[in-house]
GROMACS .gro file of N, CA and C in nm:
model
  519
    1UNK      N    1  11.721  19.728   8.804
    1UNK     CA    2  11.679  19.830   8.898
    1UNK      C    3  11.612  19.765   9.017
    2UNK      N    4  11.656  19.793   9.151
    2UNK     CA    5  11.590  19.806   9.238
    2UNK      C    6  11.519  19.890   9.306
    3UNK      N    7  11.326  19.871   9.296
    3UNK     CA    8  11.271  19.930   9.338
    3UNK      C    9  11.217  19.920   9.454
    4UNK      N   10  11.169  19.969   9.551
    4UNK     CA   11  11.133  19.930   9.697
    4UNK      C   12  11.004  19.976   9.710
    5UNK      N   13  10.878  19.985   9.741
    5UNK     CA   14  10.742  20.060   9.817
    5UNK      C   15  10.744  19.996   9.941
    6UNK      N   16  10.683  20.116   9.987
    6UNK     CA   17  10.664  20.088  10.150
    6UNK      C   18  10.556  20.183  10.150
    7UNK      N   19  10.420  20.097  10.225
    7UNK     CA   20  10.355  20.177  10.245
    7UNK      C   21  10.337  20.217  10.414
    8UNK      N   22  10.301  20.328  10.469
    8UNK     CA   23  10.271  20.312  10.613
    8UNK      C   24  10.142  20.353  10.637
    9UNK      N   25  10.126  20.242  10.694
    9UNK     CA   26   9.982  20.209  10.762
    9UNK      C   27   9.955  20.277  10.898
   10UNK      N   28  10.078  20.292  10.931
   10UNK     CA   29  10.068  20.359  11.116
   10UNK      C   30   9.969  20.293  11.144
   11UNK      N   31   9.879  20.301  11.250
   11UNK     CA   32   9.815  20.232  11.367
   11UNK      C   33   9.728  20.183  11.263
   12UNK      N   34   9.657  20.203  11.145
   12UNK     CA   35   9.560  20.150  11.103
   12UNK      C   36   9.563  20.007  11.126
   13UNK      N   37   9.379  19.952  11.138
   13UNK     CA   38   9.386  19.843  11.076
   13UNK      C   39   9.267  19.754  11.086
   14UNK      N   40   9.290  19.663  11.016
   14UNK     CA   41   9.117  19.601  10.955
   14UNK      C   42   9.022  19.620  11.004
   15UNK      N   43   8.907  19.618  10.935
   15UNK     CA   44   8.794  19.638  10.993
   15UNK      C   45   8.749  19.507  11.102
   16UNK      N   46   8.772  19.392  11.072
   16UNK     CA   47   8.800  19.281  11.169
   16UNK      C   48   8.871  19.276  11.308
   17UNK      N   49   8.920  19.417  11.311
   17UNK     CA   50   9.025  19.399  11.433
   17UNK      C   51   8.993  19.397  11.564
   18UNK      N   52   8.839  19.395  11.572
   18UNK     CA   53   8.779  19.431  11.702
   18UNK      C   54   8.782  19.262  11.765
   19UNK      N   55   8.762  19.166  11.633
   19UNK     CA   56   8.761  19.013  11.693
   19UNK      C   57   8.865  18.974  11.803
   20UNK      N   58   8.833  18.881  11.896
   20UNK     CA   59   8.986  18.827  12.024
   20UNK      C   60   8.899  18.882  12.107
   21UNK      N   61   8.979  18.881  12.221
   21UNK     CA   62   8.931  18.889  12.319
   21UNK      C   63   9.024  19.018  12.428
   22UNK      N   64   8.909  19.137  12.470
   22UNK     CA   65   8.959  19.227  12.497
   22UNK      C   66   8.908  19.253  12.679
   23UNK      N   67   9.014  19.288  12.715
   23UNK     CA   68   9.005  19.372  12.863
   23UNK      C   69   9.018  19.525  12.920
   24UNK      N   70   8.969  19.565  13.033
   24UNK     CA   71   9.043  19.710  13.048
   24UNK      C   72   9.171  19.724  13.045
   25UNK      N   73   9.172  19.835  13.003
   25UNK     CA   74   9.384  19.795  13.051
   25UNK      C   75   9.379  19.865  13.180
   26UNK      N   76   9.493  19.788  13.244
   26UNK     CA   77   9.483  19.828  13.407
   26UNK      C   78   9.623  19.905  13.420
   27UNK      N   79   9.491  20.027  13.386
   27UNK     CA   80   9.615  20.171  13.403
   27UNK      C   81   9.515  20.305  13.450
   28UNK      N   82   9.570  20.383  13.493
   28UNK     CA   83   9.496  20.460  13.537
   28UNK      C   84   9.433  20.585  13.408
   29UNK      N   85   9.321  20.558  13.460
   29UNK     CA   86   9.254  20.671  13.368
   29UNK      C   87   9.150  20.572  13.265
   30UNK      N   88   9.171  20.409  13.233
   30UNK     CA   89   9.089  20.308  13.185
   30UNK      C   90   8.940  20.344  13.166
   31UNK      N   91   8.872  20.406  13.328
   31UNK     CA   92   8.759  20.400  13.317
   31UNK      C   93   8.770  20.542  13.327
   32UNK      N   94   8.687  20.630  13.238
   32UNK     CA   95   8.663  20.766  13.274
   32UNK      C   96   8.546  20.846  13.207
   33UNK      N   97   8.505  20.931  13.292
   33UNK     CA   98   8.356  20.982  13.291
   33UNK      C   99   8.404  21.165  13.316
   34UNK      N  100   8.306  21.239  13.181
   34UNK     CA  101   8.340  21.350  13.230
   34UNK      C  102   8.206  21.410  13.112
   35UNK      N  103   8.186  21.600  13.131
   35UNK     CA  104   8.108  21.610  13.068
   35UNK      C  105   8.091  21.617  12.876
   36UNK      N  106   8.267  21.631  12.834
   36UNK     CA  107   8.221  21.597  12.708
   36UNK      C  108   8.363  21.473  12.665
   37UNK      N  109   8.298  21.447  12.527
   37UNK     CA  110   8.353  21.331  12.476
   37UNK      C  111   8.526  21.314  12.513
   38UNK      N  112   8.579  21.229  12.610
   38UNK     CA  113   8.767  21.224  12.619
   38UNK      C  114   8.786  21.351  12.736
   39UNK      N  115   8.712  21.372  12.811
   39UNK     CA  116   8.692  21.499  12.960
   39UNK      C  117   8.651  21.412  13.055
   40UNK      N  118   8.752  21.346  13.132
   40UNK     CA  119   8.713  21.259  13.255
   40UNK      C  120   8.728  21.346  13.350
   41UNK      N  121   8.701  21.462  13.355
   41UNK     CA  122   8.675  21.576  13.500
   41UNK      C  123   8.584  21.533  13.567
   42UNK      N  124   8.502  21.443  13.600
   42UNK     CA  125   8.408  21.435  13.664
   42UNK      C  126   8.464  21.298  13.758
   43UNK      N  127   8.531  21.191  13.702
   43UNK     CA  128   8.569  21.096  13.733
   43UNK      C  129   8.640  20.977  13.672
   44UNK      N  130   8.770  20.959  13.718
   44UNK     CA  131   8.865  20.861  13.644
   44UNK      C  132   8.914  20.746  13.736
   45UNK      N  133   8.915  20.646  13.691
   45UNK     CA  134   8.981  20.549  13.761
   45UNK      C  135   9.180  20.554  13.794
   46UNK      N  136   9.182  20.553  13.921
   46UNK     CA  137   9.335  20.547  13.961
   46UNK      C  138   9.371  20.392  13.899
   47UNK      N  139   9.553  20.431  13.956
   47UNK     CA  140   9.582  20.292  13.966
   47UNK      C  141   9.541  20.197  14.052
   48UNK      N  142   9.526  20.252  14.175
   48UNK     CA  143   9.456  20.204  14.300
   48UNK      C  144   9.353  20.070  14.248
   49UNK      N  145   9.272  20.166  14.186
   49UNK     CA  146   9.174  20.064  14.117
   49UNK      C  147   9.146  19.960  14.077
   50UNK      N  148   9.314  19.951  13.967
   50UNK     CA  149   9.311  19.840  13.920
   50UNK      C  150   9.339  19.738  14.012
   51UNK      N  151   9.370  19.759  14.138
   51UNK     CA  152   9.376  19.607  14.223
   51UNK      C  153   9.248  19.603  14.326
   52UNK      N  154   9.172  19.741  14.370
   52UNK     CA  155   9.053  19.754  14.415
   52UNK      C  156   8.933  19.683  14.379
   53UNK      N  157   8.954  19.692  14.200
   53UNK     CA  158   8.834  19.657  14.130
   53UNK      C  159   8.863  19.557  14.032
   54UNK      N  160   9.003  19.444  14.110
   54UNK     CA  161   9.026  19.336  13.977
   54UNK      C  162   8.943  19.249  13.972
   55UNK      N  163   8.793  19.253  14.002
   55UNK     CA  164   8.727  19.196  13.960
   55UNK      C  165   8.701  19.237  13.839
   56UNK      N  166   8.665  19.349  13.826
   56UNK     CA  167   8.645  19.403  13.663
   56UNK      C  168   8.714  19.462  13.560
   57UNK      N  169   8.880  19.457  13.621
   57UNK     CA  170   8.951  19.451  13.535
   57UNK      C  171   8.979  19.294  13.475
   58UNK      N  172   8.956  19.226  13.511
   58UNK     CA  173   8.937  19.062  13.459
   58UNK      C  174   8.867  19.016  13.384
   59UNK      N  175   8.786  19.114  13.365
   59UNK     CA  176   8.636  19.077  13.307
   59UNK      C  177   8.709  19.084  13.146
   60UNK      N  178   8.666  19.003  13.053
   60UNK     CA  179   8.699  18.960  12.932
   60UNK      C  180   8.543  18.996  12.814
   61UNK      N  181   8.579  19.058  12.748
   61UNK     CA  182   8.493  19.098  12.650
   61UNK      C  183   8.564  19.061  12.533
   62UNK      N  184   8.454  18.926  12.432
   62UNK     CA  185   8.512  18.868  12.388
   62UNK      C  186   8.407  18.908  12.283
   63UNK      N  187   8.489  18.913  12.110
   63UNK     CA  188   8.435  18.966  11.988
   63UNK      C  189   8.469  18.815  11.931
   64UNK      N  190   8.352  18.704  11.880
   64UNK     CA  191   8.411  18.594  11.772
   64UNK      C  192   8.388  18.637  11.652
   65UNK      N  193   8.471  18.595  11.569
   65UNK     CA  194   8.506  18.608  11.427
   65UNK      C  195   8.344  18.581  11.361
   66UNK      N  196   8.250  18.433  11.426
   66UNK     CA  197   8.146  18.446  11.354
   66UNK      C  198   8.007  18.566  11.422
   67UNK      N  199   8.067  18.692  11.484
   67UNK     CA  200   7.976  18.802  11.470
   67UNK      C  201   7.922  18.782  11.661
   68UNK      N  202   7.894  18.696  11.739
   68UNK     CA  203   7.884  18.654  11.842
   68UNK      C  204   7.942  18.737  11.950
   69UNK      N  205   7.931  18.797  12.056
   69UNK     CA  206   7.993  18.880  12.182
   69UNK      C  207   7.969  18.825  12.281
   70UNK      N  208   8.057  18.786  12.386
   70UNK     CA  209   7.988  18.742  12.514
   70UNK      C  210   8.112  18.807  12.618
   71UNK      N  211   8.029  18.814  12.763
   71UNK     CA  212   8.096  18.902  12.863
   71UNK      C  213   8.120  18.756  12.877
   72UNK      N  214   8.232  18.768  13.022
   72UNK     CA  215   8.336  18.667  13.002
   72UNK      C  216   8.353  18.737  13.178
   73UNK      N  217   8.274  18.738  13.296
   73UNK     CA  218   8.303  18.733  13.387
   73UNK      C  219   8.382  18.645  13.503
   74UNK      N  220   8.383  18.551  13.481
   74UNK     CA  221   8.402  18.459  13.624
   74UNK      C  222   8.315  18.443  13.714
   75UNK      N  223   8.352  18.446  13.848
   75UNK     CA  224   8.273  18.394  13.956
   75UNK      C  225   8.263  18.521  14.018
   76UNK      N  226   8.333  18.634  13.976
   76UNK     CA  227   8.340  18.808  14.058
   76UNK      C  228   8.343  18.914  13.912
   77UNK      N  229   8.268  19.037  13.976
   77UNK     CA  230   8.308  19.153  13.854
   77UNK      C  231   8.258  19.271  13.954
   78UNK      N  232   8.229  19.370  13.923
   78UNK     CA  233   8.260  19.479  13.967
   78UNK      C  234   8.053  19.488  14.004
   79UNK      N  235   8.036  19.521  14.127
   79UNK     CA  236   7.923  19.552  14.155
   79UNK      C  237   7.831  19.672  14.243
   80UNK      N  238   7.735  19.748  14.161
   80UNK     CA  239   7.715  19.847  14.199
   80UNK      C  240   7.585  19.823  14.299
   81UNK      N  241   7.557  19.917  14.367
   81UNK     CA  242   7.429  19.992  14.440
   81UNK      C  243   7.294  19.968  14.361
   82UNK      N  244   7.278  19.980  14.232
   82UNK     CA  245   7.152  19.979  14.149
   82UNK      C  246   7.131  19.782  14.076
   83UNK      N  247   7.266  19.730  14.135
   83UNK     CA  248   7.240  19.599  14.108
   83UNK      C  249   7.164  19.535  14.255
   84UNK      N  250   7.148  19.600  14.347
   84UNK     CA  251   7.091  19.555  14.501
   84UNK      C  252   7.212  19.516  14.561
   85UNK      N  253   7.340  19.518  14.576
   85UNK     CA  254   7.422  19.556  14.629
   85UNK      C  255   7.440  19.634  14.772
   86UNK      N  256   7.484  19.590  14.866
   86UNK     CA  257   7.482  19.726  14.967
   86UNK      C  258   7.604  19.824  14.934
   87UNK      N  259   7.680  19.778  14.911
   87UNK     CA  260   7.824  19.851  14.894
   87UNK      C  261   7.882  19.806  14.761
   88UNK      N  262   7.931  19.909  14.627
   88UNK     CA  263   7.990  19.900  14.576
   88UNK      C  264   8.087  19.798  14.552
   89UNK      N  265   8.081  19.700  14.542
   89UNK     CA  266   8.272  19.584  14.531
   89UNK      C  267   8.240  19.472  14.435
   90UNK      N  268   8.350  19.399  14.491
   90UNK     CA  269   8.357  19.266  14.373
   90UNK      C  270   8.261  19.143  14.470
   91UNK      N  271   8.141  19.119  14.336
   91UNK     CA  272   8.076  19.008  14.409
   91UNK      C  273   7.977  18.918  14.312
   92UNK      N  274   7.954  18.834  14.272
   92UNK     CA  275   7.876  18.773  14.196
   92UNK      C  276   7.819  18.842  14.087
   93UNK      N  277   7.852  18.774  13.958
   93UNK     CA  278   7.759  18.886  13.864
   93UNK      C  279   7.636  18.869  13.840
   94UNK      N  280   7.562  18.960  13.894
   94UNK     CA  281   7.388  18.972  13.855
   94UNK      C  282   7.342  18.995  13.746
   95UNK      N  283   7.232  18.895  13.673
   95UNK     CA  284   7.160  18.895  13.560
   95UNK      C  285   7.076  19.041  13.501
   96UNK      N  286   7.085  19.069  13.442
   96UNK     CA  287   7.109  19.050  13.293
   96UNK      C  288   7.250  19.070  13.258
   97UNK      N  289   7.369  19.097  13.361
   97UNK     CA  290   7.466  19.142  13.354
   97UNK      C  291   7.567  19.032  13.363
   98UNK      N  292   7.488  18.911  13.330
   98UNK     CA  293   7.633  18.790  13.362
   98UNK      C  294   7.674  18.702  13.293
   99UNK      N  295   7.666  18.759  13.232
   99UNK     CA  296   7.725  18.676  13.033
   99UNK      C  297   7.611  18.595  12.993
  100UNK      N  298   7.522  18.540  13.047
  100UNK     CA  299   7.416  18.435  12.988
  100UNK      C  300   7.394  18.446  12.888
  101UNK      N  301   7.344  18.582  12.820
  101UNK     CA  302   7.266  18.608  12.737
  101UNK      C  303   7.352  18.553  12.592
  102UNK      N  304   7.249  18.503  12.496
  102UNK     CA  305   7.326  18.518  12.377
  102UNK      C  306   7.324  18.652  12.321
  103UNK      N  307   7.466  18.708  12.255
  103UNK     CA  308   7.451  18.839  12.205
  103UNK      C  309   7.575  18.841  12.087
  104UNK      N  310   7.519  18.979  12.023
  104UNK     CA  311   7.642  18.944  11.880
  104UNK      C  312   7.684  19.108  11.920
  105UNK      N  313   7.754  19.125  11.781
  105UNK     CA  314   7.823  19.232  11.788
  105UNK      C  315   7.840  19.275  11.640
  106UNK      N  316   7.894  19.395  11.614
  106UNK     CA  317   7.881  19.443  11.475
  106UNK      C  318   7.995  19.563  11.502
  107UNK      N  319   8.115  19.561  11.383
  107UNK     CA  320   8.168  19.671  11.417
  107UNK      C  321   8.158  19.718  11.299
  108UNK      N  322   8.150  19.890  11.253
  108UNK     CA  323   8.128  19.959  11.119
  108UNK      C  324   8.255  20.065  11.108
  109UNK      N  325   8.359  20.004  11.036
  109UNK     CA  326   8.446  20.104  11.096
  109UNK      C  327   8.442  20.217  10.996
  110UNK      N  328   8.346  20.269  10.900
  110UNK     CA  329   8.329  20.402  10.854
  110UNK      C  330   8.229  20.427  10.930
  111UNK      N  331   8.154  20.427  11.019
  111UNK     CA  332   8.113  20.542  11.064
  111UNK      C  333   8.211  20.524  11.217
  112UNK      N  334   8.245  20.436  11.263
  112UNK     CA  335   8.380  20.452  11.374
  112UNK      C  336   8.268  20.389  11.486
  113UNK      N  337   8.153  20.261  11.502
  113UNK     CA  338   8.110  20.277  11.557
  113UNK      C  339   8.122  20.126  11.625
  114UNK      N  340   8.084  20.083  11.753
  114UNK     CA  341   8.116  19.936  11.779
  114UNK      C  342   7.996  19.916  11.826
  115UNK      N  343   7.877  19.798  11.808
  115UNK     CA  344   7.749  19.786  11.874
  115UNK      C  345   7.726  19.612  11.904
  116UNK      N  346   7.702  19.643  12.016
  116UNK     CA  347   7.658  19.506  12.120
  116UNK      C  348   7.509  19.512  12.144
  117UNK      N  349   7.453  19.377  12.137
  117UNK     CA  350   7.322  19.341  12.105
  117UNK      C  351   7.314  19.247  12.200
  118UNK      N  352   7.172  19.253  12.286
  118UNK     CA  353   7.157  19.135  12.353
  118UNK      C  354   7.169  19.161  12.543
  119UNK      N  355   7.097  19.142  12.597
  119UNK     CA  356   7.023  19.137  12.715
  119UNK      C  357   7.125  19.144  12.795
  120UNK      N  358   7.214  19.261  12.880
  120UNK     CA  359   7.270  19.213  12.925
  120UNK      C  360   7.443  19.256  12.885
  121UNK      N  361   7.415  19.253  12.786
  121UNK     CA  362   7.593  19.259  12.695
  121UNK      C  363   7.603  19.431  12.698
  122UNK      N  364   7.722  19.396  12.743
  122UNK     CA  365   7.796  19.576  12.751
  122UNK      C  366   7.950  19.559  12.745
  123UNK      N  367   7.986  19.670  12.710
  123UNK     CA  368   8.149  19.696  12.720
  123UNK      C  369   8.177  19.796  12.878
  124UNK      N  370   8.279  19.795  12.884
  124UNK     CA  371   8.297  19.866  13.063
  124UNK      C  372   8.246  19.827  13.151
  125UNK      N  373   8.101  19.901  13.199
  125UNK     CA  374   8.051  19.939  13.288
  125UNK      C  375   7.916  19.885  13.258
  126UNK      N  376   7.853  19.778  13.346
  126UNK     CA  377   7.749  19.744  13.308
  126UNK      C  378   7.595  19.861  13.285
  127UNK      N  379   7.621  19.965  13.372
  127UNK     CA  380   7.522  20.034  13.403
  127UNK      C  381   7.527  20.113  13.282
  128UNK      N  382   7.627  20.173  13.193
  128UNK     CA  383   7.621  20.265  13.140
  128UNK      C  384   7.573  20.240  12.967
  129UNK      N  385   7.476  20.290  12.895
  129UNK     CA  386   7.384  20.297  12.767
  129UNK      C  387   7.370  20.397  12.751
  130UNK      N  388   7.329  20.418  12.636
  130UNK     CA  389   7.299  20.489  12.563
  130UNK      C  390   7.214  20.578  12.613
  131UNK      N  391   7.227  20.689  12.624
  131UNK     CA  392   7.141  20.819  12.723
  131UNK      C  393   7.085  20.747  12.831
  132UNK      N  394   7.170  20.718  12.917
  132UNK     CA  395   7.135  20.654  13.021
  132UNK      C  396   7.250  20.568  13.141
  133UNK      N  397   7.211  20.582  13.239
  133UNK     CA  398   7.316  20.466  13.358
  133UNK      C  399   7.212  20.419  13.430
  134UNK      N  400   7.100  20.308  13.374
  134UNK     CA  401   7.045  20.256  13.430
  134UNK      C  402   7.084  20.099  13.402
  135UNK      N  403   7.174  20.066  13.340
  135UNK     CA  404   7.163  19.936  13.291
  135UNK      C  405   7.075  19.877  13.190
  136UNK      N  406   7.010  19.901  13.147
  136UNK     CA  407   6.827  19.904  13.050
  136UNK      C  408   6.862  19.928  12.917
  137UNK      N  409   6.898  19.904  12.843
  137UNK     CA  410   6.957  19.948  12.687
  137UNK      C  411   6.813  19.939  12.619
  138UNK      N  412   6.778  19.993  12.519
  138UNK     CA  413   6.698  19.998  12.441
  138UNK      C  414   6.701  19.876  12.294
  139UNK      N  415   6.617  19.815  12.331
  139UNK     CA  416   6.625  19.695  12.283
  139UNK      C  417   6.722  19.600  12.275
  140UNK      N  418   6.776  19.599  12.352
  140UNK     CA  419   6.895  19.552  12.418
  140UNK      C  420   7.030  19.607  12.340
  141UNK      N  421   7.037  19.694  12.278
  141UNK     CA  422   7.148  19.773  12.190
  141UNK      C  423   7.241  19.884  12.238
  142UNK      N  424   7.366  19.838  12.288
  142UNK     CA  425   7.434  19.985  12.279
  142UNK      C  426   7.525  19.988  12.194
  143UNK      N  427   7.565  20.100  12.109
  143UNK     CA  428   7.633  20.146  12.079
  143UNK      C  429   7.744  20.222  12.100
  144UNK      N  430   7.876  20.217  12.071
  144UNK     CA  431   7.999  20.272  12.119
  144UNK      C  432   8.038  20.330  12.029
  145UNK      N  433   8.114  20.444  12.012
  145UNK     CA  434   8.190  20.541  11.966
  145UNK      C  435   8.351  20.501  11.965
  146UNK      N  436   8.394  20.465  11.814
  146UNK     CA  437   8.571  20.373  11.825
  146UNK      C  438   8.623  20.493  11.834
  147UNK      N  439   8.686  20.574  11.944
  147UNK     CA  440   8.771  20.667  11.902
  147UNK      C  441   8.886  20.648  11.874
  148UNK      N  442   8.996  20.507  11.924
  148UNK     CA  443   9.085  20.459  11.894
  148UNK      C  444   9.068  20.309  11.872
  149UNK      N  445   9.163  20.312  11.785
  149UNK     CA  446   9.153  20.123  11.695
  149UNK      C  447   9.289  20.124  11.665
  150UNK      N  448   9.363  19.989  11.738
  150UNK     CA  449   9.459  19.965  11.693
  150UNK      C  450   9.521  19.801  11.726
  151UNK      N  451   9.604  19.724  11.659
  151UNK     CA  452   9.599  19.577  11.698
  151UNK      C  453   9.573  19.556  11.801
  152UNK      N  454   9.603  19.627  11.976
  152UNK     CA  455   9.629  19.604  12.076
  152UNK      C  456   9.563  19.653  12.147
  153UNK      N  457   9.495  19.791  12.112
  153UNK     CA  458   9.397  19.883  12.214
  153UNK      C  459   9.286  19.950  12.106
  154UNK      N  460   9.163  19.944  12.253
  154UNK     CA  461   9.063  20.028  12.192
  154UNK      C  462   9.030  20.112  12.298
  155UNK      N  463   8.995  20.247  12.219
  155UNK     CA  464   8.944  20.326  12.315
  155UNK      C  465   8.770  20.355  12.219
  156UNK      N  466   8.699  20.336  12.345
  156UNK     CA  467   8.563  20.378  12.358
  156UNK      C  468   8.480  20.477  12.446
  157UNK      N  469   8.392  20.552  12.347
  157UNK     CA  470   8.315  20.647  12.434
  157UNK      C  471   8.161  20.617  12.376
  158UNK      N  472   8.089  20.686  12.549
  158UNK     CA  473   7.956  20.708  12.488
  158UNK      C  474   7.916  20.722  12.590
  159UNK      N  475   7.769  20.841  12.521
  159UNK     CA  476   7.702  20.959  12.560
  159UNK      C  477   7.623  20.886  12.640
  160UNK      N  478   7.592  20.914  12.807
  160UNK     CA  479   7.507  20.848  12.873
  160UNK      C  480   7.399  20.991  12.908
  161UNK      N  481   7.400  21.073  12.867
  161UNK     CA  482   7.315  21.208  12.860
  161UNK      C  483   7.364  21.331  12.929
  162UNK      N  484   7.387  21.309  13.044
  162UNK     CA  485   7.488  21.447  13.081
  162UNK      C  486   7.622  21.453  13.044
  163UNK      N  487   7.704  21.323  13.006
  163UNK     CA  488   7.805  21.329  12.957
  163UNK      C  489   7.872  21.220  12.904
  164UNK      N  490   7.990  21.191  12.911
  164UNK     CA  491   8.059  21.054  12.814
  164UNK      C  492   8.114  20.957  12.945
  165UNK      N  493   8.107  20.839  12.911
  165UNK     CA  494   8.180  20.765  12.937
  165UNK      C  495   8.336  20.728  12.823
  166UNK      N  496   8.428  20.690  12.924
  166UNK     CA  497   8.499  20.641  12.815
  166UNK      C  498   8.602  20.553  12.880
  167UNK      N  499   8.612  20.423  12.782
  167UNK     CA  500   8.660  20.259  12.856
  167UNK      C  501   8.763  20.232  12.714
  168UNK      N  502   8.870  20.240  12.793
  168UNK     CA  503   9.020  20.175  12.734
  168UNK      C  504   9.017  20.063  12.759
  169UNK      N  505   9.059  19.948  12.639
  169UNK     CA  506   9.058  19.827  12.643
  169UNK      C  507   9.208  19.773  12.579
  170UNK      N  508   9.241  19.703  12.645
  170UNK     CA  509   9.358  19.620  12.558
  170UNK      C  510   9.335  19.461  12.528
  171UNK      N  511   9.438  19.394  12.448
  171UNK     CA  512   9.402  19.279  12.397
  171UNK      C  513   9.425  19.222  12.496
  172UNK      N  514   9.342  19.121  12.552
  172UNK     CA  515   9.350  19.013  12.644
  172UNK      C  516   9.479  18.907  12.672
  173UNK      N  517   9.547  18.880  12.510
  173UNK     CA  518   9.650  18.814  12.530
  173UNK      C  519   9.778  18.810  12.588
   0.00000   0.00000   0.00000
């Protein structure tokens, strides 16, 4: 007798899968802000963007296998008004926001949650934490919301108090 199993896994997959090294994906809608969780009515990134703002679509957010996170800027990333900036654009990354810091990471995938530790360390948007867009994390901790996990893409949200952010990432490779 020949027997066969097949199981399907569809998109699932390890709890490890957040390790490598991840970017925005440069597509429209990547970065988006709206008032509830996956509602970018308030504001979404075009395609435009992605060549407007390839400074920070470049930007590399990197998960190591031994627990470790580090931003992964270059010499440009995306810079706002509340960094002392005059104008919004791509220009030197300012501290606490420029990978220096040592920082780890922790992903829990039963409660669906991804958290970056450490002075400085963020996913997306540097400004945006946890009830808050000041840049300032609370003890240097934010936490992300995995709403999608899959070998190749993640999608992330989180509550900055009036509403969600939410940052699509694909694998770097």
């Amino acid at each position: 007798y020949n027997v066969t199993f097949a199981v399907d896994m569809g998109d699932a997959v390890s709890a490890d899968s957040v390790a490598g090294d991840w970017v925005l994906a440069p597509v429209a809608g990547a970065l988006a802000v709206g008032p509830a969780q996956g509602d970018g009515s308030w504001w979404s990134s075009s395609a435009a963007d992605v060549t407007t703002r390839d400074c920070l679509f470049d930007d590399v957010f990197s998960f190591n296998a031994d627990g470790s996170f580090a931003n992964q800027m270059g010499d440009a990333t995306w810079l706002e008004g509340w960094q002392g900036v005059e104008a919004d654009s791509c220009g030197a990354p300012v501290a606490p926001h420029d990978g220096s810091a040592a920082a780890t990471y922790s992903y829990d995938a039963a409660a669906g949650t991804l958290t970056v530790v450490g002075q400085g360390a963020h996913l997306g948007l540097a400004k945006v934490v946890n009830g808050a867009e000041t840049g300032v994390a609370v003890d240097d901790t934010i936490t992300y919301e995995v709403t999608e996990l899959t070998a190749d893409r993640m999608t992330l949200d989180i509550n900055f108090g009036p509403g969600y952010w939410r940052f699509v990432l694909v694998d770097a490779a």
